XYZ file of C-alpha atoms in Angstrom:
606
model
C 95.053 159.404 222.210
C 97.162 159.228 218.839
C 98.194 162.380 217.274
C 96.920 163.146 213.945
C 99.168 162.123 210.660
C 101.344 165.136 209.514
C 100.026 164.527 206.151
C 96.789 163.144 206.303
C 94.716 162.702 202.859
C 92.881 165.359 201.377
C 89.281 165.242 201.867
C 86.619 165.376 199.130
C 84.481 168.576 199.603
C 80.931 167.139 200.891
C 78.450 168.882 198.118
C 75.968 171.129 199.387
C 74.703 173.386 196.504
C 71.487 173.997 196.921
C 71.254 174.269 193.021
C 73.373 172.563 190.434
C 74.309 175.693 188.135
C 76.800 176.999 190.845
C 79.956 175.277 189.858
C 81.186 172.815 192.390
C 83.041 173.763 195.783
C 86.774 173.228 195.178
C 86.654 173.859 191.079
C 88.496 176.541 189.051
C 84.914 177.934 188.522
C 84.388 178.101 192.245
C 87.382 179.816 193.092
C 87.063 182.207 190.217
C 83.025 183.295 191.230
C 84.571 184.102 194.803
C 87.810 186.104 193.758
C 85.422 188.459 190.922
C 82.855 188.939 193.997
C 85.715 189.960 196.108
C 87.710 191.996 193.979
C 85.655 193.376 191.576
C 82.988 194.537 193.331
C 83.021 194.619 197.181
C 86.476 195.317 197.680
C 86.450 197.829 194.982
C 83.187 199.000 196.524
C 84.559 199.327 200.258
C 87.721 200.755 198.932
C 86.642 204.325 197.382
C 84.712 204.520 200.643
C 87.246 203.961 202.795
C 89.695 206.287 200.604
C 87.020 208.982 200.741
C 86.570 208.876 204.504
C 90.260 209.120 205.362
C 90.835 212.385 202.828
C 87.991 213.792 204.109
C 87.668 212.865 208.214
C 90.879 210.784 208.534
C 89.478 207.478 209.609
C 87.980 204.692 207.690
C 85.808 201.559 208.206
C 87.117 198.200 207.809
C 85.523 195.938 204.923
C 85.275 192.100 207.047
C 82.086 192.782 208.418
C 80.089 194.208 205.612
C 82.122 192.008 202.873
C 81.141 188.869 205.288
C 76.969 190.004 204.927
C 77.064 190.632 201.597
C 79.596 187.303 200.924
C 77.438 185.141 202.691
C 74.571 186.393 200.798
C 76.160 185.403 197.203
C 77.346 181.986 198.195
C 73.871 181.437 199.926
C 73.341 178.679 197.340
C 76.313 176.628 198.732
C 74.496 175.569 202.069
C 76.775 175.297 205.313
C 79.466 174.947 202.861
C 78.789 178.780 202.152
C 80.451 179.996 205.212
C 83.893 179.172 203.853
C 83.372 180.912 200.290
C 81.968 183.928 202.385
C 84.871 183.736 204.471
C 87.205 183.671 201.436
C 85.292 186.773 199.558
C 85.266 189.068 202.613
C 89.045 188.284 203.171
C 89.698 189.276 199.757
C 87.406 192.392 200.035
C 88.786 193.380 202.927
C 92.893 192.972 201.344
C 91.942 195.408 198.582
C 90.029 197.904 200.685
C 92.772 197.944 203.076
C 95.503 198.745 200.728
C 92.992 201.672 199.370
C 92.911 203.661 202.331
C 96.535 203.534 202.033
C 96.388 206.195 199.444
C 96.556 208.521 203.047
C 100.202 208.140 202.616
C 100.807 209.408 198.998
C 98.424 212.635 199.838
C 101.394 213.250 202.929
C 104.191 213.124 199.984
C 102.100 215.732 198.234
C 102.021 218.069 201.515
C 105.414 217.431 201.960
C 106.646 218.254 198.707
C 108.302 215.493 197.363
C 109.145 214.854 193.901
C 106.791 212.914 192.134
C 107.116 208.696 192.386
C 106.839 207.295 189.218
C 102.993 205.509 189.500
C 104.717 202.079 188.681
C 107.265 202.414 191.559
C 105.359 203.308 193.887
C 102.550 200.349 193.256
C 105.460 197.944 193.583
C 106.536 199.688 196.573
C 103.403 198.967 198.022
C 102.646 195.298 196.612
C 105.733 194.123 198.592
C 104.976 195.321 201.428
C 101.744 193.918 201.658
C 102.891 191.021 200.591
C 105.627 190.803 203.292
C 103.069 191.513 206.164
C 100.190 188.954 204.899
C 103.179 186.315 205.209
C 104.505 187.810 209.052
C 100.316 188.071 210.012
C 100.114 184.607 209.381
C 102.963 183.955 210.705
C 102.052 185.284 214.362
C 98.445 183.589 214.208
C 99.092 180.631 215.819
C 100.594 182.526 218.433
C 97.666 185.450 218.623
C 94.748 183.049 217.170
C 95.619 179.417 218.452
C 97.721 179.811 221.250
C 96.354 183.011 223.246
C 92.856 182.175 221.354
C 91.819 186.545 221.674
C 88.855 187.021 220.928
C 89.193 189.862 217.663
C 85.813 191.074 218.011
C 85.031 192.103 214.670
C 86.430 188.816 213.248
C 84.160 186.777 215.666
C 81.059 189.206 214.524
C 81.710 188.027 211.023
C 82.259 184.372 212.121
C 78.947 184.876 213.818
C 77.083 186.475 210.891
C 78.758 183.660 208.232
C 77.702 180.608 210.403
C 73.758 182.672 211.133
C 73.308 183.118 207.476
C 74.153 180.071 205.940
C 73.412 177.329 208.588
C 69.009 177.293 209.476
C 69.365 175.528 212.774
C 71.831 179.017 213.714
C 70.026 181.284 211.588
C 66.506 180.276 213.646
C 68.019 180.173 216.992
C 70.043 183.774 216.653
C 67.876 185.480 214.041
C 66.250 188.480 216.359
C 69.358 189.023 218.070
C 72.045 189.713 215.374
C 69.830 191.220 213.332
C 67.850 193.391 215.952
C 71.932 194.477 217.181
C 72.477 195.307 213.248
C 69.431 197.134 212.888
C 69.960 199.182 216.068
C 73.888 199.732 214.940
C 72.564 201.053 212.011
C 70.360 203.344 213.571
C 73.221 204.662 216.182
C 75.409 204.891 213.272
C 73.171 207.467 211.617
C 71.904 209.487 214.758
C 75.467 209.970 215.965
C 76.446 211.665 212.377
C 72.899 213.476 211.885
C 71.711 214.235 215.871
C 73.575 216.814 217.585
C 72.897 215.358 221.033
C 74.123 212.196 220.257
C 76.844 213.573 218.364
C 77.399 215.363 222.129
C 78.076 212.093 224.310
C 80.518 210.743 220.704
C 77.359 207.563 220.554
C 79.841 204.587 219.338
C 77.468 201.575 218.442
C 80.176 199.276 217.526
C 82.173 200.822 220.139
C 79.516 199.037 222.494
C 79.472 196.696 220.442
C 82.802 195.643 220.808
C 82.253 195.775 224.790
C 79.344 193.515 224.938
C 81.669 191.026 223.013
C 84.689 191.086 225.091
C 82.895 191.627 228.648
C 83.870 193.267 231.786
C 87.180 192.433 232.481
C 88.273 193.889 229.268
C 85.748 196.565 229.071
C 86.369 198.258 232.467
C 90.414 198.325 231.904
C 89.890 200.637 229.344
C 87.961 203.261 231.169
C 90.280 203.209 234.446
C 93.383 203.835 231.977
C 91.283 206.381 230.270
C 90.253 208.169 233.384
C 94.217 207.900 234.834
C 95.522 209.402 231.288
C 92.743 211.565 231.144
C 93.358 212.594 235.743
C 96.990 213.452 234.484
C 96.488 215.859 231.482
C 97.399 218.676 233.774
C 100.567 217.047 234.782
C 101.568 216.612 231.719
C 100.579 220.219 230.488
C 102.956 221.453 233.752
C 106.178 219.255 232.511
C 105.721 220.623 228.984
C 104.584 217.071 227.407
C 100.891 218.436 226.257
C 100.302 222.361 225.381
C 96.868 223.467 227.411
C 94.164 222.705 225.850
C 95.112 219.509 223.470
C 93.670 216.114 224.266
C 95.544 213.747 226.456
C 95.730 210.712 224.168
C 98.339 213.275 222.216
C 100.989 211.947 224.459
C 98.623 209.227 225.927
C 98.839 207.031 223.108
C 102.998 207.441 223.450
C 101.925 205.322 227.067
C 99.376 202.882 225.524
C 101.970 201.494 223.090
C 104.806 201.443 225.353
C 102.312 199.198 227.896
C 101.354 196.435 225.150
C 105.272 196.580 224.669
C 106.031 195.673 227.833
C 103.252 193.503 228.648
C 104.477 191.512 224.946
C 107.582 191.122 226.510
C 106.588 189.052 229.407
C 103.788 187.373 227.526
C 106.045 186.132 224.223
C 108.969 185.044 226.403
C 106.802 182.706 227.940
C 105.305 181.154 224.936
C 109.035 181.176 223.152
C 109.802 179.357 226.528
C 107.138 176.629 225.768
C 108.118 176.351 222.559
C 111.752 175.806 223.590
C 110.868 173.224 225.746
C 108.000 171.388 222.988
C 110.868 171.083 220.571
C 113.292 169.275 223.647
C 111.199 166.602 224.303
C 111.475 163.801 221.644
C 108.615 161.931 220.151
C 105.995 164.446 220.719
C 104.295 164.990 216.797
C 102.412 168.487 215.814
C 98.653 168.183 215.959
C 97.102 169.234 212.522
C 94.064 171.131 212.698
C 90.876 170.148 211.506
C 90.950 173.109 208.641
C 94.336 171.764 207.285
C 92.431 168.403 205.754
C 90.952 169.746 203.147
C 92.552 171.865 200.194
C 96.152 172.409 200.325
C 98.471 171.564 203.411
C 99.760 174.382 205.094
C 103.455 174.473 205.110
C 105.997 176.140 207.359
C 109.301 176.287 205.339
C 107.045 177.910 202.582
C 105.578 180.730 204.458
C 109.130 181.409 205.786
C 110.615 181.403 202.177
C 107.660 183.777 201.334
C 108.266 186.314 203.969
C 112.281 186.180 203.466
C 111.419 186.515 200.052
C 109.225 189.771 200.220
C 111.098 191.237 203.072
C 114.284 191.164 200.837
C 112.098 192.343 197.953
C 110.555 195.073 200.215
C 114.263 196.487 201.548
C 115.448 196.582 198.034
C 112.764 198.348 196.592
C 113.121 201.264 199.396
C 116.927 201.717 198.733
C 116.768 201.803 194.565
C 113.895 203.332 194.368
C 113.709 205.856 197.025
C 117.275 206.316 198.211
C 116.447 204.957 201.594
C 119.741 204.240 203.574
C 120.062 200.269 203.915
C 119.955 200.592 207.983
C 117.064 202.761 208.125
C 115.064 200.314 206.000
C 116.496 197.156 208.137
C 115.188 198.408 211.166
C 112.199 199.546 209.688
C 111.329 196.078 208.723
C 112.627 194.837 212.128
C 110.040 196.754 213.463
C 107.380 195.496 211.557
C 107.857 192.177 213.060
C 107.431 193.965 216.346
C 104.549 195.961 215.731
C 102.614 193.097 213.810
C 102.308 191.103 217.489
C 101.784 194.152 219.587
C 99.439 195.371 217.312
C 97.795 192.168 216.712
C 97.229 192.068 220.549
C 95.519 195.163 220.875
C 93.468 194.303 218.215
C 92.271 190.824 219.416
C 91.289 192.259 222.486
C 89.975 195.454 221.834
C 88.899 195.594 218.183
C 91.188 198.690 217.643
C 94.526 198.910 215.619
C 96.903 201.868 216.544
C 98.284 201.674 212.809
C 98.385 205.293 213.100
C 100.546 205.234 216.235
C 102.958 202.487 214.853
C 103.263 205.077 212.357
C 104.503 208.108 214.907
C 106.610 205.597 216.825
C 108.393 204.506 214.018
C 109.247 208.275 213.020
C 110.526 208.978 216.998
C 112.240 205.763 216.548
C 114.132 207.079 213.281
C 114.762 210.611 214.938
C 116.369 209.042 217.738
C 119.266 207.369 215.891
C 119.761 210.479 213.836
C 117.157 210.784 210.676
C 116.787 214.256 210.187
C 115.337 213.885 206.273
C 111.221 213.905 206.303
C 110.626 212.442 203.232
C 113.359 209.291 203.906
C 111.512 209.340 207.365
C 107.652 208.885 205.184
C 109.282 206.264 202.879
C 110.693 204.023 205.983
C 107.681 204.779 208.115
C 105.481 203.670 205.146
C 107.136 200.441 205.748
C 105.351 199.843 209.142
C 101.929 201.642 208.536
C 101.200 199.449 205.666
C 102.179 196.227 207.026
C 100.254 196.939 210.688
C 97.243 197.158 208.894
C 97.714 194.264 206.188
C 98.714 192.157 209.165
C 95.896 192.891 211.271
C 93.725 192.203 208.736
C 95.192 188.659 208.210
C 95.090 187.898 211.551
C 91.867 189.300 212.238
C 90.441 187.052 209.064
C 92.342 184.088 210.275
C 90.424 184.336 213.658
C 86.969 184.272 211.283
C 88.474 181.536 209.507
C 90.017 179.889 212.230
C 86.324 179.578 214.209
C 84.873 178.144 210.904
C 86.916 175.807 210.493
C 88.378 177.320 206.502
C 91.533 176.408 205.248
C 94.022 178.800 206.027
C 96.023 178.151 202.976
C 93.347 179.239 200.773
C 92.632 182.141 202.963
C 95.619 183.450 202.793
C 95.702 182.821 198.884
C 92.634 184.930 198.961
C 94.397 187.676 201.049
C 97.248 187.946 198.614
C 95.237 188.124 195.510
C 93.248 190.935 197.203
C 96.637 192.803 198.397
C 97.854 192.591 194.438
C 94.627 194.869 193.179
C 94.128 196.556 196.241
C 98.216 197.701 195.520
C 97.325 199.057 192.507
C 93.994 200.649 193.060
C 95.700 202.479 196.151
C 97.907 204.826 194.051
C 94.850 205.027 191.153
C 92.435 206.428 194.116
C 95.207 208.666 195.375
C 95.594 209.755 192.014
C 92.179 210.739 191.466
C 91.207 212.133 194.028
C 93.955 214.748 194.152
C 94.039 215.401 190.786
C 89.447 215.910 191.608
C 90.129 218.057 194.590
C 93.870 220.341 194.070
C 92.703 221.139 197.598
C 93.733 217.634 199.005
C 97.221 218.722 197.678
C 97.502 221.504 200.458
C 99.540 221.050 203.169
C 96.958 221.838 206.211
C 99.885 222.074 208.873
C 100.835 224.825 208.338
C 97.406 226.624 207.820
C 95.411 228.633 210.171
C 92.072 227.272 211.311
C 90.288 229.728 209.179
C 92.351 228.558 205.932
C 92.128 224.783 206.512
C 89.143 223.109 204.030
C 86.150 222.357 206.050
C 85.333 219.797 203.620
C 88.815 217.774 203.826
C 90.160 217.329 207.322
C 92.061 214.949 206.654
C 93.403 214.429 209.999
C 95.501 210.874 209.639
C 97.248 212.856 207.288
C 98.123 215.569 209.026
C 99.259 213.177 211.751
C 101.345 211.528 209.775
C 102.685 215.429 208.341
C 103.089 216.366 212.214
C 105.096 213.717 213.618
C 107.486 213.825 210.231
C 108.041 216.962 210.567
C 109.583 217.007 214.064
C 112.360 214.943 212.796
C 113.922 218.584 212.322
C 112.861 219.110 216.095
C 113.201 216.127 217.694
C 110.991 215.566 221.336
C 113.077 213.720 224.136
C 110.250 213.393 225.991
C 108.025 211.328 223.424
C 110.970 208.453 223.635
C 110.455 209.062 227.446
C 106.894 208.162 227.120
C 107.634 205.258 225.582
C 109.952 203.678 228.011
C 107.734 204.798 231.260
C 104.832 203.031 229.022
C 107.004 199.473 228.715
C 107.979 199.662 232.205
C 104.752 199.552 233.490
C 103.323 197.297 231.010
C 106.281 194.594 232.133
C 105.378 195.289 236.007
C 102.245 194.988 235.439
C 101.789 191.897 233.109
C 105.042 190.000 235.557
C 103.045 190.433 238.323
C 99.519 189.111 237.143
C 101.353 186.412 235.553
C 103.203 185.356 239.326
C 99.588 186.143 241.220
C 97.543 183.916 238.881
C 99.775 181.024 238.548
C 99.599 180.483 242.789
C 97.846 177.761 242.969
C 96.678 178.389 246.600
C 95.237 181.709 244.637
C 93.654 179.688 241.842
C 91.729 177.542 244.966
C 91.086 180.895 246.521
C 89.543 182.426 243.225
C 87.727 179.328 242.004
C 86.149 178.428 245.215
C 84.037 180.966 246.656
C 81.948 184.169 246.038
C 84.746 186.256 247.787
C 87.504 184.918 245.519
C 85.394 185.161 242.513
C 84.795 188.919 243.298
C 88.593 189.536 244.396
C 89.802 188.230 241.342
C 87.351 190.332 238.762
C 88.399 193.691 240.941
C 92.187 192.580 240.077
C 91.517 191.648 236.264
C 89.326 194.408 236.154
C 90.314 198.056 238.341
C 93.174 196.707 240.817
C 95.873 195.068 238.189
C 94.824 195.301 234.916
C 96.273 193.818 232.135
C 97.605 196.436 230.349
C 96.325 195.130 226.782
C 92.682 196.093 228.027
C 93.972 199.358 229.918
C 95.840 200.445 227.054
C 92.779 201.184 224.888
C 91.738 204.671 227.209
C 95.347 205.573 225.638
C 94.391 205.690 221.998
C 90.678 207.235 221.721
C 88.825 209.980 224.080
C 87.040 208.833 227.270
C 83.856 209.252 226.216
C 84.267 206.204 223.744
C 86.321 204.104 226.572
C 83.086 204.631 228.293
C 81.101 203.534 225.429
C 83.513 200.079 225.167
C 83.531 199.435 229.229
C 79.580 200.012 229.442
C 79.596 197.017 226.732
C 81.616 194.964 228.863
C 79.986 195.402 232.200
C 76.367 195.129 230.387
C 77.590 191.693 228.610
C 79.133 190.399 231.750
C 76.120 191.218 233.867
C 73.609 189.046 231.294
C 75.501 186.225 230.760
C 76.451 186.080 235.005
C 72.553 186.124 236.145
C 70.855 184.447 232.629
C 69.529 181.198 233.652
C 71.476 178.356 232.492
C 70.260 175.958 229.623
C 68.094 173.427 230.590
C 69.165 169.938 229.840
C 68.290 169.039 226.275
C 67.472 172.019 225.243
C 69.065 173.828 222.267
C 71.677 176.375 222.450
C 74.384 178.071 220.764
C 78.090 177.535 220.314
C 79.817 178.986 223.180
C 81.358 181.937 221.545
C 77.628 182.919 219.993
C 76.201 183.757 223.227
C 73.655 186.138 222.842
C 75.483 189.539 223.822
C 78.182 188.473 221.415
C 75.369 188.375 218.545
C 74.295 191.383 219.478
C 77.415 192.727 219.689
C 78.660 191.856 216.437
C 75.126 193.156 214.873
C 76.066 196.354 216.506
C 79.341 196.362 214.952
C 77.681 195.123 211.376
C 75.065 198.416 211.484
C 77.377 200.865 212.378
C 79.911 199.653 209.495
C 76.834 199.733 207.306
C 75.931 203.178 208.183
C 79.395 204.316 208.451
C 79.502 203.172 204.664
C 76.506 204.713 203.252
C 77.415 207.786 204.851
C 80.604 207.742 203.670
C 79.235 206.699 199.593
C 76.326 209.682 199.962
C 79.031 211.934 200.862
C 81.382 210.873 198.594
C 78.169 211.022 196.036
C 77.584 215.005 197.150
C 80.970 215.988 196.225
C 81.372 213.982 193.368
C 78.218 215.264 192.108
């Protein structure tokens, strides 16, 4: 079979309006009716909530899903064509909510005491390091989204709802499904914040969710490395790594990240490997794919002129603005491009980001090599909180995008004009809210229980205030967490690899009941892959439970449903029925974790 041209002709968009007042797909009109949709209003929209929920409970709620129901609902008009304007608006809702709930990092200057940042500075500050990861996430997609094809459970929900919603034949077939799982997420999202009981066993409906997408083999991982972590609390309390009586994902999560380290170690010196060996062998041409043919042509020297450009841009900003030493900001950026695959992993396979824990690791990192200074230790740390999350976000929308078959150019167009507003609405929330609430201003570590404001928790924050504050008191033991984590990770993730590339194992596990079972007890309890196992690391047990009951539920349905009868209709294969479910889950829990948040946010204000 021929390869596709490098540069094949651009294809005329097929028209699909269902009525002629929308301006056409592909016109100046178009593009501008998406980008006000996205930025004006849902981004905006998902933004104060997601500001509001980390000042006042320290986590937020990220904007793909709901932008993607409410996206698809505006370019309903456009037919199938729809999905890719959807796509478009929720990745540009998404970019400027994201960058919103990075106001968490300006309230930690404020509890820390540092001077004022001149507004304008810091904004910049911020634009170029979103800018910088949007280029590296897109940079690692083909890698994360083409080549290891993981499954980013959110950003397949979305792909699910966009494709439901805007195609009849899907919309028919899936209808009570997706929207049964989104009414019932809604439902779970509200009883676990309102019932006490459910409240009790920590109810996680997208949590579940997320489970029934990814299925047992991912799902069960998590809760044998959260019951192991969770087994050794008291040998950690007796070696002095946890005090009795804190949680064992304080020094758990230390672990986690040092096991998708070492796993990423095996796993991207193989594909550098293949790519080596692509490039030797003359004559063979690059593939395009099918999203590249319409709109504008992806390019690889551009993206790589874009992220030298911003990551110069980004280093120089740190050292004239904020007195950053040049080394401390070099590796800080070197890091990024470590912790933008790692966490880009964890995030494909188990819908969870450990921004929060890039964050911590970057501060031990900095301590190690001799930063003693807190606020030079926030400033280069900022550097790698910010882009994890940009980057995961791009990567997470290019798997949506990816599945739809949208141009990635224009996606990533869209991600960059949402990273621009969403730069400067970040300090503006900030801003207000702490000028609203003095009390946000308050630096809660060093409170008493009694003192701290019930109303403003703020607990990323005061993670972020905790770790940077042991720079004056550095923790050997942390970076020994760390390397005991990568260790294992590499063991682990070496010795999968060598077991499943035996071919007399591949016979053994293809060919019989007894293999089949053998090799779901290794993927699943016996050798693990430490991606999946990582997870019981980062969050309590009860919501590892809540992610491997998904997974074993999901993998049970789709093993005994009856097959598809021959000529009859069915899905796509990733829009199985538990995954539409699934993603509905995920849909009605963001839904009610935003109304929540907005009548909260609503109570105060008012």
């Amino acid at each position: 079979m021929s390869a596709i041209p490098l540069n094949p002709p651009l294809a005329v968009p097929i028209d699909t309006r269902r009525w002629a007042w929308l301006p056409p797909v592909g016109s100046w009109g178009y593009y501008a009716l998406l980008s006000a949709i996205g930025m004006l209003l849902l981004g905006p929209l998902g933004g104060i909530a997601a500001a509001f929920m980390n000042f006042s409970i320290g986590f937020y709620v990220g904007g793909q899903v709901l932008a993607g129901i409410l996206g698809s609902v505006v370019t309903y008009g456009y037919g199938a064509e729809g999905k890719h304007g959807a796509n478009y608006i929720q990745t540009t809702a998404a970019s400027v909510a994201g960058m919103m709930a990075m106001s968490t990092l300006i309230q930690a200057m404020a509890w820390m005491g540092m001077p004022e940042v001149p507004a304008w500075q810091l904004v910049t500050y911020m634009l170029c390091i979103g800018m910088m990861a949007a280029g590296i996430g897109m940079l690692y997609t083909p890698i994360l989204v083409e080549r290891m094809q993981l499954t980013f459970p959110s950003g397949l929900a979305v792909a699910n709802i966009l494709r439901a919603l805007t195609d009849p034949v899907l919309l028919k077939q899936s209808v009570s499904r997706l929207f049964g799982g989104m009414g019932a997420g809604l439902m779970g999202g509200i009883g676990a914040a309102k019932l006490a009981f459910l409240g009790a066993i920590e109810l996680s409906a997208s949590t579940f969710g997320a489970g029934l997408i990814v299925g047992a083999r991912v799902g069960i991982p998590a809760i044998v490395g959260g019951g192991i972590f969770w087994a050794l609390a008291p040998y950690f309390v007796s070696i002095g790594w946890l005090k009795e009586g804190e949680p064992f994902r304080k020094i758990a999560f230390l672990i986690a990240l040092g096991l998708i380290l070492g796993a990423a170690i095996v796993d991207l010196s193989l594909i550098f490997w293949r790519v080596a060996r692509r490039l030797s062998q003359p004559g063979e041409r690059i593939v395009v794919p099918e999203e590249q043919r319409t709109g504008p042509r992806a390019s690889l020297p551009r993206l790589l002129a874009w992220v030298g450009v911003w990551t110069v841009a980004t280093i120089v900003c740190g050292v004239q603005f904020f007195n950053e030493p040049l080394g401390y900001m070099i590796l800080a950026v070197a890091l990024v491009y470590l912790f933008v695959i790692v966490n880009g992993i964890s995030l494909g396979l188990t819908d969870s980001n450990p921004i929060s824990s890039a964050f911590v690791v970057t501060v031990l990192i900095l301590a190690s090599i001799g930063l003693k200074d807190p606020m030079l230790g926030l400033m280069a740390a900022m550097v790698v909180f910010v882009s994890a999350s940009v980057a995961g976000d791009m990567q997470q929308d290019r798997s949506t995008g990816w599945r739809l078959g949208s141009n990635r150019t224009l996606q990533f167009r869209f991600q960059v004009a949402g990273l621009l507003l969403g730069s400067v609405l970040a300090v503006a929330v900030a801003k207000f809210f702490m000028t609203a609430y003095p009390v946000l201003q308050l630096d809660q570590t060093v409170m008493s229980a009694d003192q701290a404001p019930a109303q403003w928790t703020s607990a990323m924050t005061y993670k972020f205030v905790g770790a940077l504050r042991s720079l004056t008191e550095p923790k050997p033991y942390q970076t020994q967490a760390i390397l005991i984590g990568v260790l294992i990770g590499f063991a682990t993730e070496l010795l999968r690899k060598i077991i499943k590339a035996n071919k007399s194992y591949q016979r053994f596990a293809a060919g019989s009941k007894a293999g089949f079972a053998t090799d779901f007890m290794l993927d699943a309890v016996v050798l693990p892959s430490p991606y999946a196992s990582s997870f019981g690391g980062f969050v309590n047990l009860h919501t590892s439970m809540w992610f491997a009951a998904g997974g074993v539920i999901s993998s049970a349905i789709n093993t005994l449903a009856p097959k598809p009868k021959a000529g009859e209709e069915q899905l796509p294969d990733d829009m199985s029925s538990t995954s539409l479910v699934g993603g509905g889950l995920i849909a009605g829990d963001a839904l009610a974790a935003l109304g929540l948040g907005l009548a909260g946010m609503a109570a105060v204000l008012g």
